[in-house]
Amino acid sequence: MGVYAYLRVSTEKQDLGAQKEAIMNWALKNNLTIDEFFEDEAVSGAKSPFKRPGFKKLWEKLRPGDTLIVFELSRLGRSLRDIVFLTDELRKRGVRLVSIKENLDPSNEMQYTIMIGVLGLLAEIERQLIRERTKAGIERAKKEGKRIGRPPKIDTEKLLMLLRKGLRPKEIADILGVSVRTVYSAIQRLKKAGLVERQEKWLVRIG
């Protein structure tokens, strides 16, 4: 089980030193050794996490039982939607998340369970809204005589979230652990349903 830290600053005028020092001090107090630091320097939080080189390497490294430490949750993403999505994915992977500024610490079991539970609830609300809008879009497409085809092999809600972030099919396939062909097939079904369209990036019409 590994212990990893993620650092990010948005501009070249900022440096990673303060975050790194805070994380190292926290680890020392909790008798933990950081196995590896992953860094994104001068990378905006508005940029999709999976398009940041440091975070992408981290995501590929994480395994169940690992611990991820950040100075604050905003280092993961600038928007609440990104943070909720990532914390929920980490929970599903079995990765323990530590955020020093928010005092999110697995060793404080009750507080950790409450905070992760709230973030998980927000993620479920987002998924439910997408399910409802997807269902409505498919029903509308059927009434218009559009052929939808068989259900996709991948999670439609996650696919829509990742398309909204501007990720390419190859990147989505790597994240979801499916073939690029499967991703393209799922996208084609969404296009036929009128739920997405291709511009400079995929425009998700729901959510």
Short mmCIF file of C-alpha atoms in Angstrom, two decimals:
data_model
loop_
_atom_site.label_atom_id
_atom_site.label_comp_id
_atom_site.label_asym_id
_atom_site.label_seq_id
_atom_site.Cartn_x
_atom_site.Cartn_y
_atom_site.Cartn_z
CA MET A 1 0.00 0.00 0.00
CA GLY A 2 1.53 3.24 -1.17
CA VAL A 3 1.37 6.76 0.22
CA TYR A 4 1.37 9.45 -2.46
CA ALA A 5 1.08 13.22 -2.48
CA TYR A 6 -0.26 15.50 -5.20
CA LEU A 7 0.83 19.12 -5.57
CA ARG A 8 -0.44 21.75 -8.00
CA VAL A 9 0.00 25.48 -8.51
CA SER A 10 -1.74 27.53 -11.18
CA THR A 11 0.94 30.04 -12.19
CA GLU A 12 4.70 30.22 -12.59
CA LYS A 13 4.81 32.89 -9.86
CA GLN A 14 3.62 30.33 -7.32
CA ASP A 15 5.76 27.46 -6.09
CA LEU A 16 5.03 24.04 -4.69
CA GLY A 17 7.22 24.49 -1.62
CA ALA A 18 4.53 25.51 0.87
CA GLN A 19 2.25 22.61 -0.10
CA LYS A 20 5.11 20.12 0.03
CA GLU A 21 6.27 21.32 3.44
CA ALA A 22 2.75 21.11 4.90
CA ILE A 23 2.30 17.57 3.54
CA MET A 24 5.70 16.41 4.81
CA ASN A 25 4.98 17.85 8.27
CA TRP A 26 1.60 16.11 8.35
CA ALA A 27 3.16 12.82 7.28
CA LEU A 28 5.87 13.14 9.95
CA LYS A 29 3.29 13.74 12.69
CA ASN A 30 1.33 10.70 11.52
CA ASN A 31 4.38 8.41 11.14
CA LEU A 32 3.92 8.09 7.39
CA THR A 33 6.51 8.11 4.63
CA ILE A 34 5.61 9.65 1.29
CA ASP A 35 6.51 7.13 -1.40
CA GLU A 36 6.23 9.57 -4.29
CA PHE A 37 5.22 13.15 -5.02
CA PHE A 38 3.28 13.98 -8.18
CA GLU A 39 3.40 17.60 -9.31
CA ASP A 40 1.68 19.90 -11.77
CA GLU A 41 3.34 23.31 -11.88
CA ALA A 42 1.73 26.31 -13.58
CA VAL A 43 -1.31 24.21 -14.49
CA SER A 44 -4.74 25.79 -14.03
CA GLY A 45 -7.36 23.98 -11.96
CA ALA A 46 -9.77 24.72 -14.80
CA LYS A 47 -7.87 22.19 -16.90
CA SER A 48 -9.30 18.69 -16.67
CA PRO A 49 -7.42 16.65 -14.01
CA PHE A 50 -6.86 13.87 -16.53
CA LYS A 51 -5.14 16.32 -18.89
CA ARG A 52 -2.55 17.31 -16.28
CA PRO A 53 0.61 15.19 -16.72
CA GLY A 54 1.32 14.83 -12.99
CA PHE A 55 -2.22 13.89 -12.04
CA LYS A 56 -2.54 11.49 -14.96
CA LYS A 57 0.57 9.57 -13.79
CA LEU A 58 -0.80 9.55 -10.23
CA TRP A 59 -4.19 8.22 -11.34
CA GLU A 60 -2.55 5.34 -13.19
CA LYS A 61 -0.46 4.51 -10.10
CA LEU A 62 -3.19 4.46 -7.45
CA ARG A 63 -4.38 1.06 -6.19
CA PRO A 64 -6.86 -0.08 -3.51
CA GLY A 65 -5.46 0.53 -0.03
CA ASP A 66 -3.26 3.44 -1.13
CA THR A 67 -3.35 6.85 0.54
CA LEU A 68 -3.43 10.12 -1.40
CA ILE A 69 -2.49 13.35 0.40
CA VAL A 70 -3.25 16.85 -0.87
CA PHE A 71 -2.84 20.20 0.84
CA GLU A 72 -6.42 21.15 0.01
CA LEU A 73 -9.23 19.72 -2.10
CA SER A 74 -9.01 22.61 -4.57
CA ARG A 75 -5.65 21.16 -5.70
CA LEU A 76 -7.65 18.32 -7.28
CA GLY A 77 -9.91 20.62 -9.29
CA ARG A 78 -11.28 24.13 -9.34
CA SER A 79 -14.94 23.19 -9.72
CA LEU A 80 -17.06 21.42 -7.11
CA ARG A 81 -18.18 18.98 -9.83
CA ASP A 82 -14.57 17.88 -10.48
CA ILE A 83 -13.80 17.52 -6.77
CA VAL A 84 -16.97 15.52 -6.09
CA PHE A 85 -16.32 13.28 -9.11
CA LEU A 86 -12.70 12.58 -8.13
CA THR A 87 -13.33 11.98 -4.43
CA ASP A 88 -16.13 9.57 -5.31
CA GLU A 89 -13.89 7.71 -7.78
CA LEU A 90 -11.14 7.49 -5.15
CA ARG A 91 -13.65 6.09 -2.65
CA LYS A 92 -14.78 3.46 -5.16
CA ARG A 93 -11.15 2.52 -5.84
CA GLY A 94 -10.52 2.03 -2.13
CA VAL A 95 -8.02 4.90 -1.96
CA ARG A 96 -7.91 6.86 1.29
CA LEU A 97 -7.90 10.63 0.73
CA VAL A 98 -6.22 13.09 3.09
CA SER A 99 -6.76 16.83 2.70
CA ILE A 100 -4.83 18.84 5.27
CA LYS A 101 -6.63 22.20 5.01
CA GLU A 102 -10.11 20.63 5.27
CA ASN A 103 -8.91 18.26 8.02
CA LEU A 104 -10.06 15.29 5.95
CA ASP A 105 -8.24 12.47 7.68
CA PRO A 106 -9.12 8.73 7.62
CA SER A 107 -7.69 8.32 11.14
CA ASN A 108 -10.63 10.40 12.43
CA GLU A 109 -13.09 7.75 11.32
CA MET A 110 -16.37 9.49 12.19
CA GLN A 111 -15.50 12.86 10.66
CA TYR A 112 -13.95 11.19 7.61
CA THR A 113 -17.01 9.01 7.06
CA ILE A 114 -19.31 12.04 7.30
CA MET A 115 -17.29 14.19 4.87
CA ILE A 116 -16.79 11.40 2.33
CA GLY A 117 -20.47 10.53 2.73
CA VAL A 118 -21.51 14.09 1.91
CA LEU A 119 -19.27 14.16 -1.17
CA GLY A 120 -20.61 10.75 -2.18
CA LEU A 121 -24.17 12.02 -1.79
CA LEU A 122 -23.41 14.98 -4.07
CA ALA A 123 -21.95 12.57 -6.62
CA GLU A 124 -25.07 10.39 -6.46
CA ILE A 125 -27.31 13.43 -6.93
CA GLU A 126 -25.26 14.36 -10.01
CA ARG A 127 -25.57 10.81 -11.36
CA GLN A 128 -29.32 10.78 -10.74
CA LEU A 129 -29.77 14.07 -12.59
CA ILE A 130 -27.77 12.72 -15.52
CA ARG A 131 -29.79 9.46 -15.50
CA GLU A 132 -33.06 11.39 -15.60
CA ARG A 133 -31.91 13.69 -18.40
CA THR A 134 -30.40 10.80 -20.35
CA LYS A 135 -33.65 8.84 -20.06
CA ALA A 136 -35.65 11.87 -21.16
CA GLY A 137 -33.30 12.39 -24.11
CA ILE A 138 -33.58 8.76 -25.20
CA GLU A 139 -37.37 8.83 -24.93
CA ARG A 140 -37.45 12.01 -26.98
CA ALA A 141 -35.15 10.43 -29.59
CA LYS A 142 -37.41 7.36 -29.80
CA LYS A 143 -40.47 9.53 -30.36
CA GLU A 144 -38.61 11.24 -33.18
CA GLY A 145 -37.93 7.84 -34.73
CA LYS A 146 -34.20 7.78 -34.01
CA ARG A 147 -32.63 4.36 -33.49
CA ILE A 148 -30.63 4.09 -30.28
CA GLY A 149 -29.22 0.55 -30.46
CA ARG A 150 -28.23 -1.75 -27.62
CA PRO A 151 -27.10 -0.29 -24.26
CA PRO A 152 -23.40 0.69 -24.10
CA LYS A 153 -20.89 -1.44 -22.19
CA ILE A 154 -19.65 1.57 -20.24
CA ASP A 155 -21.19 3.83 -17.62
CA THR A 156 -23.07 6.50 -19.57
CA GLU A 157 -22.96 8.95 -16.68
CA LYS A 158 -19.18 8.77 -16.41
CA LEU A 159 -18.82 9.00 -20.18
CA LEU A 160 -20.88 12.20 -20.26
CA MET A 161 -18.86 13.69 -17.40
CA LEU A 162 -15.57 12.93 -19.15
CA LEU A 163 -16.82 14.25 -22.51
CA ARG A 164 -17.88 17.43 -20.75
CA LYS A 165 -14.30 17.81 -19.48
CA GLY A 166 -13.06 17.76 -23.09
CA LEU A 167 -11.27 14.40 -22.98
CA ARG A 168 -10.58 12.47 -26.18
CA PRO A 169 -11.96 8.92 -26.69
CA LYS A 170 -8.48 7.39 -26.16
CA GLU A 171 -8.12 9.19 -22.82
CA ILE A 172 -11.64 8.16 -21.78
CA ALA A 173 -10.91 4.55 -22.71
CA ASP A 174 -7.78 4.56 -20.52
CA ILE A 175 -9.68 6.03 -17.56
CA LEU A 176 -12.66 3.66 -17.84
CA GLY A 177 -10.59 0.59 -18.70
CA VAL A 178 -12.37 -0.18 -21.97
CA SER A 179 -11.37 -0.21 -25.63
CA VAL A 180 -11.40 2.93 -27.75
CA ARG A 181 -13.88 1.20 -30.04
CA THR A 182 -16.28 0.74 -27.11
CA VAL A 183 -16.04 4.44 -26.30
CA TYR A 184 -16.71 5.43 -29.92
CA SER A 185 -19.70 3.08 -30.08
CA ALA A 186 -21.16 4.58 -26.90
CA ILE A 187 -20.61 8.11 -28.22
CA GLN A 188 -22.37 7.25 -31.47
CA ARG A 189 -25.43 6.09 -29.51
CA LEU A 190 -25.44 9.35 -27.56
CA LYS A 191 -25.18 11.30 -30.83
CA LYS A 192 -28.15 9.40 -32.28
CA ALA A 193 -30.12 10.24 -29.15
CA GLY A 194 -29.24 13.91 -29.61
CA LEU A 195 -27.44 14.03 -26.24
CA VAL A 196 -24.03 15.11 -27.55
CA GLU A 197 -22.64 16.71 -30.67
CA ARG A 198 -19.14 17.27 -31.98
CA GLN A 199 -17.85 20.84 -32.14
CA GLU A 200 -14.27 21.81 -31.24
CA LYS A 201 -14.96 19.55 -28.30
CA TRP A 202 -17.91 17.36 -27.34
CA LEU A 203 -20.89 19.44 -26.29
CA VAL A 204 -22.95 17.57 -23.71
CA ARG A 205 -26.52 18.73 -23.96
CA ILE A 206 -27.53 17.46 -20.51
CA GLY A 207 -26.17 18.05 -17.05
#
